[in-house]
């Protein structure tokens, strides 16, 4: 059974860069899209972006190019960097598995499984 | 962007009764390429991440009780929970995964009356 676990500093100062890593265990990172989602009282659940195991990425335009998602297949991990954080970036950050793609097609069924989430606080 | 709007924001239903949650997308989430509806429902209990219940608008995930059912087409979708149990208390979200950004609804809080 695939398990995802987020890790990274949970307390940042305004203007710093948030760096989170998601470690995938119990299965290979290959052939899947891997996703970052965050949740806050103000914005609810917000899709941040995803990365395919090959390295191609998609992002939510609302983050105005502050987000970078990368993958390290040798470590079965993928990561999120979010620059210039502010109090608007406070919330719980989740990683999750998305679509499975083979040579000829993709199977899409939403996000499953999810990590337990990591809380991010921004305070001076 | 496809905007997802759920109704109601909250509801209270008696044990054993049926709960109905609605979700409307601002445009169709049907893929003519794959002939599938890219609409998912999630359940989030307090202190836990969301759990995928239903994908493709009506396909229950493995292990999800059959009292959870999804229906709908075009831009209007429904999650129905029959024979409501105490463990169903949660916030329920719909989400489209047809096109990025993969937006979620604002959530519907389900409580026991």
Short mmCIF file of C-alpha atoms in Angstrom, two decimals, chain B residues 30-38:
data_model
loop_
_atom_site.label_atom_id
_atom_site.label_comp_id
_atom_site.label_asym_id
_atom_site.label_seq_id
_atom_site.Cartn_x
_atom_site.Cartn_y
_atom_site.Cartn_z
CA UNK B 30 -16.84 15.66 -19.32
CA UNK B 31 -13.91 14.55 -21.45
CA UNK B 32 -15.02 13.73 -24.99
CA UNK B 33 -11.56 12.22 -25.54
CA UNK B 34 -11.98 9.51 -22.90
CA UNK B 35 -15.79 9.61 -22.54
CA UNK B 36 -15.43 10.07 -18.81
CA UNK B 37 -16.63 12.64 -16.28
CA UNK B 38 -13.72 14.03 -14.29
#
